[in-house]
XYZ file of C-alpha atoms in Angstrom:
432
model
C 0.094 -0.115 0.077
C 1.174 3.262 -1.350
C 0.835 6.661 1.281
C 2.652 9.789 -0.887
C 2.390 13.150 0.566
C 3.590 15.884 -0.971
C 3.284 19.328 -0.161
C 4.735 22.632 0.234
C 4.177 22.988 3.311
C 7.610 22.144 4.959
C 9.245 24.835 2.915
C 6.455 27.583 3.127
C 7.223 27.717 7.053
C 11.063 27.036 5.939
C 12.071 28.932 3.838
C 9.828 29.136 0.711
C 11.267 27.301 -1.442
C 10.140 24.752 -4.584
C 7.651 21.491 -3.133
C 9.294 18.593 -2.244
C 8.184 15.378 -0.288
C 9.020 16.159 3.307
C 10.868 13.153 4.365
C 10.461 11.015 1.927
C 12.069 10.594 -2.201
C 10.567 11.911 -5.054
C 9.041 9.131 -6.256
C 7.853 6.330 -4.863
C 9.660 3.291 -7.137
C 12.874 4.945 -7.217
C 13.083 5.149 -3.527
C 12.358 1.619 -3.636
C 15.492 1.127 -6.180
C 17.508 3.273 -4.297
C 16.964 1.310 -1.099
C 18.102 -2.536 -2.982
C 20.860 -0.898 -4.888
C 22.444 0.397 -1.349
C 21.447 -3.193 0.026
C 22.923 -4.991 -3.020
C 26.538 -2.482 -2.963
C 27.113 -4.100 1.429
C 29.597 -6.433 1.864
C 27.750 -7.754 5.081
C 29.028 -11.444 5.754
C 27.994 -13.279 8.562
C 30.540 -15.580 10.369
C 29.649 -19.178 11.132
C 30.376 -18.841 14.629
C 31.647 -15.725 16.869
C 33.038 -16.504 20.498
C 33.305 -13.417 22.964
C 36.224 -14.660 25.833
C 36.313 -12.967 29.172
C 33.646 -10.723 28.877
C 32.025 -9.082 31.662
C 28.160 -9.490 30.506
C 25.462 -6.737 31.523
C 22.398 -8.946 32.859
C 20.167 -5.983 33.371
C 21.380 -4.974 36.591
C 25.105 -5.462 37.232
C 27.987 -6.401 34.985
C 29.200 -10.247 35.681
C 32.225 -11.497 35.979
C 33.641 -12.465 33.195
C 32.463 -15.050 30.558
C 31.743 -16.298 27.238
C 29.739 -15.564 24.770
C 28.964 -17.899 21.727
C 26.948 -16.385 18.862
C 26.183 -18.532 15.908
C 23.696 -18.604 13.503
C 22.688 -14.612 14.475
C 21.703 -15.581 17.746
C 23.439 -16.280 21.106
C 24.173 -19.886 21.157
C 25.555 -20.155 24.940
C 27.100 -17.902 27.516
C 29.840 -19.059 30.015
C 30.955 -21.383 27.233
C 33.119 -24.002 28.218
C 36.594 -23.969 27.279
C 37.088 -25.791 25.020
C 34.564 -24.573 22.751
C 35.243 -23.064 19.094
C 34.261 -20.467 16.370
C 35.807 -19.411 13.841
C 36.304 -15.725 15.153
C 37.590 -14.992 18.653
C 37.427 -11.720 20.236
C 39.805 -10.791 23.042
C 37.260 -9.418 25.477
C 39.072 -9.320 28.552
C 38.892 -6.194 30.467
C 35.659 -5.085 28.435
C 31.889 -5.140 28.589
C 29.354 -6.261 26.861
C 25.902 -4.985 27.067
C 22.287 -5.566 24.410
C 22.399 -3.528 21.459
C 20.625 -0.595 21.987
C 17.431 0.744 21.088
C 15.835 4.017 19.763
C 12.421 3.910 20.671
C 11.407 6.937 18.576
C 13.049 7.782 15.080
C 12.424 8.458 11.615
C 13.743 6.595 9.002
C 13.428 6.412 4.954
C 16.771 5.889 3.368
C 19.009 2.767 4.685
C 21.897 5.168 5.124
C 20.225 6.316 8.546
C 19.860 2.680 9.462
C 24.267 2.479 9.127
C 24.532 5.744 11.332
C 22.622 4.296 14.109
C 24.942 0.502 13.982
C 28.078 2.229 13.472
C 26.562 3.415 17.411
C 25.656 0.508 18.589
C 22.043 1.426 17.945
C 21.138 -2.541 17.347
C 17.228 -1.939 16.882
C 15.263 1.368 15.848
C 11.404 2.431 15.981
C 10.015 4.027 12.793
C 7.104 6.930 13.960
C 5.375 7.191 11.250
C 5.343 4.990 7.622
C 3.707 7.113 4.791
C 5.409 4.022 2.350
C 4.119 0.960 3.188
C 6.165 -0.665 0.734
C 9.223 1.528 1.513
C 9.029 0.958 5.408
C 8.823 -3.329 4.917
C 12.172 -2.909 2.933
C 13.805 -1.179 4.998
C 12.590 -3.250 8.091
C 15.536 -6.235 8.331
C 18.920 -5.174 6.056
C 21.180 -7.321 7.031
C 24.049 -6.145 9.072
C 22.618 -3.199 9.832
C 19.932 -1.676 12.218
C 16.622 -3.346 12.037
C 13.173 -1.679 12.298
C 9.596 -1.934 13.615
C 7.590 0.732 12.490
C 4.601 3.051 13.650
C 1.737 3.246 11.173
C 0.894 5.638 9.083
C -0.097 8.492 12.268
C -4.037 9.429 12.644
C -3.883 13.123 12.449
C -6.093 15.887 12.644
C -7.813 17.108 9.695
C -6.475 20.622 8.984
C -4.102 20.291 11.909
C -0.342 21.249 12.290
C 0.619 18.277 11.348
C -1.480 17.557 8.471
C -0.240 20.735 6.891
C 3.666 20.324 7.664
C 3.426 17.056 5.681
C 0.408 18.106 3.079
C -1.682 15.431 3.554
C -4.816 14.836 1.911
C -8.417 15.131 3.730
C -8.639 11.534 3.111
C -5.948 9.883 5.125
C -6.973 12.864 7.951
C -9.538 11.979 10.653
C -11.746 14.552 11.476
C -15.619 14.344 13.392
C -17.005 12.578 10.909
C -14.302 9.649 10.805
C -15.800 6.309 11.549
C -12.393 5.059 13.792
C -12.778 1.307 13.403
C -13.168 1.933 9.854
C -9.810 4.144 9.519
C -8.036 1.946 11.363
C -8.602 -0.829 9.614
C -7.729 0.813 6.243
C -5.194 2.928 7.217
C -3.242 1.616 9.652
C -3.176 -2.009 9.461
C -4.623 -3.045 5.787
C -3.870 -6.350 4.399
C 0.414 -6.346 4.160
C 1.220 -3.749 6.560
C 4.217 -3.639 7.988
C 2.800 -1.728 10.914
C 3.581 -2.966 15.415
C 0.880 -0.848 16.028
C -0.893 2.733 15.659
C 0.391 5.868 15.987
C -2.291 9.115 16.625
C -1.061 12.786 17.015
C -2.816 14.860 19.867
C -2.455 18.566 19.511
C -3.913 21.537 19.790
C -5.655 21.714 16.880
C -5.736 17.771 16.381
C -8.564 15.528 17.170
C -10.879 15.923 19.581
C -10.918 13.625 22.553
C -13.822 11.156 22.015
C -12.193 10.463 18.543
C -8.644 9.748 20.078
C -10.024 7.243 23.196
C -11.978 6.182 19.452
C -8.707 5.923 17.273
C -7.159 3.739 20.084
C -9.816 1.629 21.247
C -9.814 0.990 17.551
C -6.194 -0.701 17.783
C -6.507 -2.628 20.468
C -9.814 -4.059 18.996
C -7.679 -5.283 16.411
C -4.709 -6.542 19.143
C -2.609 -4.170 18.220
C -1.423 -1.028 20.678
C -1.161 2.419 20.166
C 0.950 5.488 21.141
C 0.324 9.212 20.747
C 2.194 12.220 19.904
C 1.865 14.575 22.819
C 4.111 17.983 23.422
C 1.575 20.410 25.242
C 0.506 19.527 29.167
C -2.941 19.599 26.879
C -2.108 16.871 24.466
C -0.508 14.680 27.851
C -3.998 15.118 29.572
C -5.669 13.722 26.276
C -3.556 10.945 26.154
C -4.607 10.295 29.860
C -8.107 9.859 28.899
C -7.595 8.026 25.839
C -4.768 5.770 27.809
C -2.554 4.381 24.433
C 0.468 2.303 25.662
C 2.734 4.910 24.988
C 3.295 8.766 25.198
C 5.647 10.160 22.823
C 7.843 13.406 24.098
C 7.618 15.298 26.645
C 5.571 18.835 26.747
C 7.481 21.673 25.774
C 4.908 24.648 26.827
C 4.667 23.896 30.175
C 5.752 21.756 33.462
C 3.329 19.171 33.805
C 1.568 18.755 37.354
C 2.900 15.713 39.599
C -0.643 14.361 39.579
C -1.000 13.982 35.955
C 2.344 12.010 36.388
C 0.610 10.305 39.291
C -1.996 8.921 36.693
C -0.054 7.529 33.915
C 1.871 5.803 36.399
C -1.178 4.891 37.827
C -2.295 3.608 34.234
C 0.856 1.742 33.339
C 1.410 3.985 31.135
C 5.047 4.540 28.906
C 6.583 7.619 27.561
C 9.477 8.154 24.999
C 10.813 11.250 26.332
C 12.634 11.762 22.831
C 14.639 14.688 24.937
C 17.352 14.638 22.210
C 14.973 16.605 20.089
C 14.118 19.033 22.704
C 17.873 19.777 22.723
C 17.966 20.515 19.365
C 15.184 22.310 19.182
C 16.993 24.601 22.141
C 20.012 25.259 20.560
C 17.958 25.710 16.670
C 15.739 28.524 16.149
C 15.443 26.599 12.294
C 13.571 23.747 14.586
C 11.790 26.048 16.413
C 10.538 27.340 13.399
C 9.533 24.254 11.724
C 8.171 22.693 14.965
C 6.443 25.851 15.864
C 7.184 24.986 19.613
C 9.538 27.412 21.919
C 11.832 24.568 23.386
C 13.550 25.744 26.056
C 15.711 22.854 28.014
C 14.913 24.003 31.522
C 10.936 23.089 30.442
C 12.049 19.966 29.011
C 14.408 19.056 31.891
C 12.049 19.664 34.253
C 9.010 17.177 32.792
C 11.539 14.837 32.841
C 12.872 14.601 36.362
C 8.643 14.614 37.407
C 8.129 11.417 35.209
C 11.208 10.098 36.657
C 10.926 11.192 40.141
C 6.590 9.673 40.074
C 8.442 6.356 38.497
C 6.664 6.621 34.762
C 8.751 4.067 32.966
C 10.744 5.828 30.443
C 12.242 4.731 26.860
C 14.776 5.860 25.439
C 14.253 8.000 21.882
C 14.953 10.476 20.007
C 13.025 11.784 17.547
C 15.644 11.354 14.753
C 14.943 12.175 11.250
C 16.158 13.108 7.847
C 15.190 16.135 6.202
C 16.736 15.398 2.204
C 15.189 18.526 0.616
C 16.852 20.958 2.966
C 20.462 18.647 2.916
C 20.136 18.637 6.838
C 19.691 15.302 9.334
C 19.308 15.234 12.709
C 22.948 12.872 13.932
C 21.663 9.432 13.876
C 23.065 6.911 16.624
C 25.503 10.056 18.244
C 21.231 11.474 19.344
C 20.560 8.118 21.186
C 24.149 8.451 23.148
C 22.995 11.613 24.185
C 19.999 10.542 24.796
C 21.153 8.102 27.790
C 23.368 10.810 29.225
C 20.268 13.248 29.473
C 17.922 10.312 31.138
C 20.627 10.342 33.647
C 20.622 13.540 34.101
C 17.234 14.302 34.670
C 17.650 11.556 37.568
C 18.439 8.076 35.962
C 20.909 6.364 37.652
C 22.902 4.626 34.326
C 21.624 0.964 35.117
C 17.913 1.922 34.626
C 19.213 4.302 31.473
C 20.488 1.715 29.890
C 17.220 -0.711 30.472
C 14.940 2.660 29.076
C 17.567 1.335 25.959
C 17.871 -2.268 25.933
C 15.601 -4.798 27.990
C 12.799 -2.141 28.590
C 11.283 -1.045 25.263
C 12.579 -4.874 24.000
C 9.383 -5.967 26.579
C 7.005 -2.851 25.611
C 7.620 -2.965 22.498
C 7.166 -6.828 22.050
C 10.385 -7.598 20.432
C 10.764 -10.719 23.196
C 14.018 -11.993 20.351
C 15.915 -9.208 21.688
C 16.936 -6.669 24.653
C 18.573 -8.883 26.926
C 21.647 -11.192 26.732
C 20.276 -14.766 26.932
C 20.698 -18.368 24.742
C 18.674 -18.274 22.487
C 18.063 -14.016 21.945
C 19.277 -12.950 18.862
C 23.183 -11.675 18.708
C 22.386 -8.134 18.546
C 25.493 -7.166 21.314
C 27.585 -3.886 21.609
C 31.620 -4.355 23.215
C 32.745 -1.728 25.053
C 35.946 -0.563 26.364
C 34.282 0.885 29.808
C 32.017 0.141 32.230
C 29.073 2.431 31.160
C 27.754 1.398 34.852
C 30.092 4.094 36.353
C 29.585 6.368 33.526
C 27.032 6.509 31.175
C 28.735 8.002 28.658
C 31.075 4.797 28.623
C 28.023 4.146 25.641
C 30.079 5.451 23.922
C 33.773 4.149 24.329
C 32.722 1.224 21.328
C 35.049 -1.841 20.136
C 32.746 -3.451 18.256
C 29.209 -4.162 17.300
C 26.785 -6.849 16.501
C 23.276 -7.037 14.327
C 21.775 -10.417 14.203
C 25.151 -11.932 15.044
C 27.628 -9.544 11.739
C 29.670 -7.608 12.430
C 28.748 -3.890 12.012
C 31.980 -2.486 9.580
C 32.081 0.951 10.642
C 31.759 1.590 14.215
C 32.422 5.122 15.616
C 33.917 5.130 19.041
C 33.125 9.362 20.088
C 34.035 10.509 23.083
C 34.388 14.214 22.368
C 30.933 14.993 21.202
C 29.042 17.344 23.295
C 25.729 15.994 24.404
C 24.911 20.081 25.511
C 25.568 21.119 21.900
C 23.223 18.461 19.969
C 22.103 19.989 16.384
C 21.079 19.509 13.292
C 24.364 18.193 10.569
C 24.883 18.066 7.413
C 23.168 15.018 5.195
C 27.136 14.406 4.248
C 27.003 12.737 8.085
C 24.981 10.105 7.006
C 27.824 9.230 3.437
């Protein structure tokens, strides 16, 4: 199913430039062909087996005593393999630390280069938070040797709302007071062959009314699908508390929420993907403030994150990284997730909690049961570090090696110098 949304809206908002497709390429067939061509030129190869010797393993709570991990056929075949274990590739893990591959729970991906950038920083799984071309999303999902991708549906956005105008969404692909939520979700979010794992709904001041938000979430639940809700205003958070999607995306950017709202989210067992990275970039970028029409203030972002952490609302690590190809700018995929972990610690999480927010917790919440922990039988999505991240969370950037489904990532980024306080948009050359 193809859902092509092209508009001059992005350029009208930013620079009055010529029209183009925001986020996607100009032509569906060329998008698919470009991905397939890129994949055909890859040289990823899977060793028959890999043995990581004498390495300390993160078990979700602590770094265990040195052990040996055997990888075979893209899976973790054994942990604490005996001294007689053999493999085609042997890695000396002495003095090093093995963590599950990191999961970015909120990105926007339309090109495989973004996946490679994430993999180089140890992000082995990502959650694409909107899909406008289901065939393209399916093509990007499981490219061997790079970050694997789960995806949301076409977002349910209000007709004439800011997000609808931003993408130039046609009225038949948006929702309004007359929308039959059950039919819309079945037809647009989960048609036959849809790669979407869950419904995305956008709550915003000019977006769908409360009743429609409730009905959309309920329609997804009736189909056995979870729902997530974009909410970057306190009022939208209040709507999400009533509609009760499993996950809320973002933090309020307009004001500090009250503790009673946070306590309600906790009681209802709702999760939040904070995406502080986009708020950090927004605070540093007049460009992004103009595009999203929000006055990003880092102190507001951090205050809301701290309220959620103090209250005990479970947070997932996500960044909202996106590529705006027509304007030759992109978020620094991969680095943004590394910085997100630092922001979570700044908000009051321990390094252990922050690491779980990017590994075990999202694997459970997003039903990714084959990853997120280091355990026999799980996918061999692994990151070997030179330094202990439980002592200092920034040590997740001190990368020695990365494996995605047992395949070693060829170009690993060991970035110990980037300043997360200065995180900003970068040129598309970052993805080359």
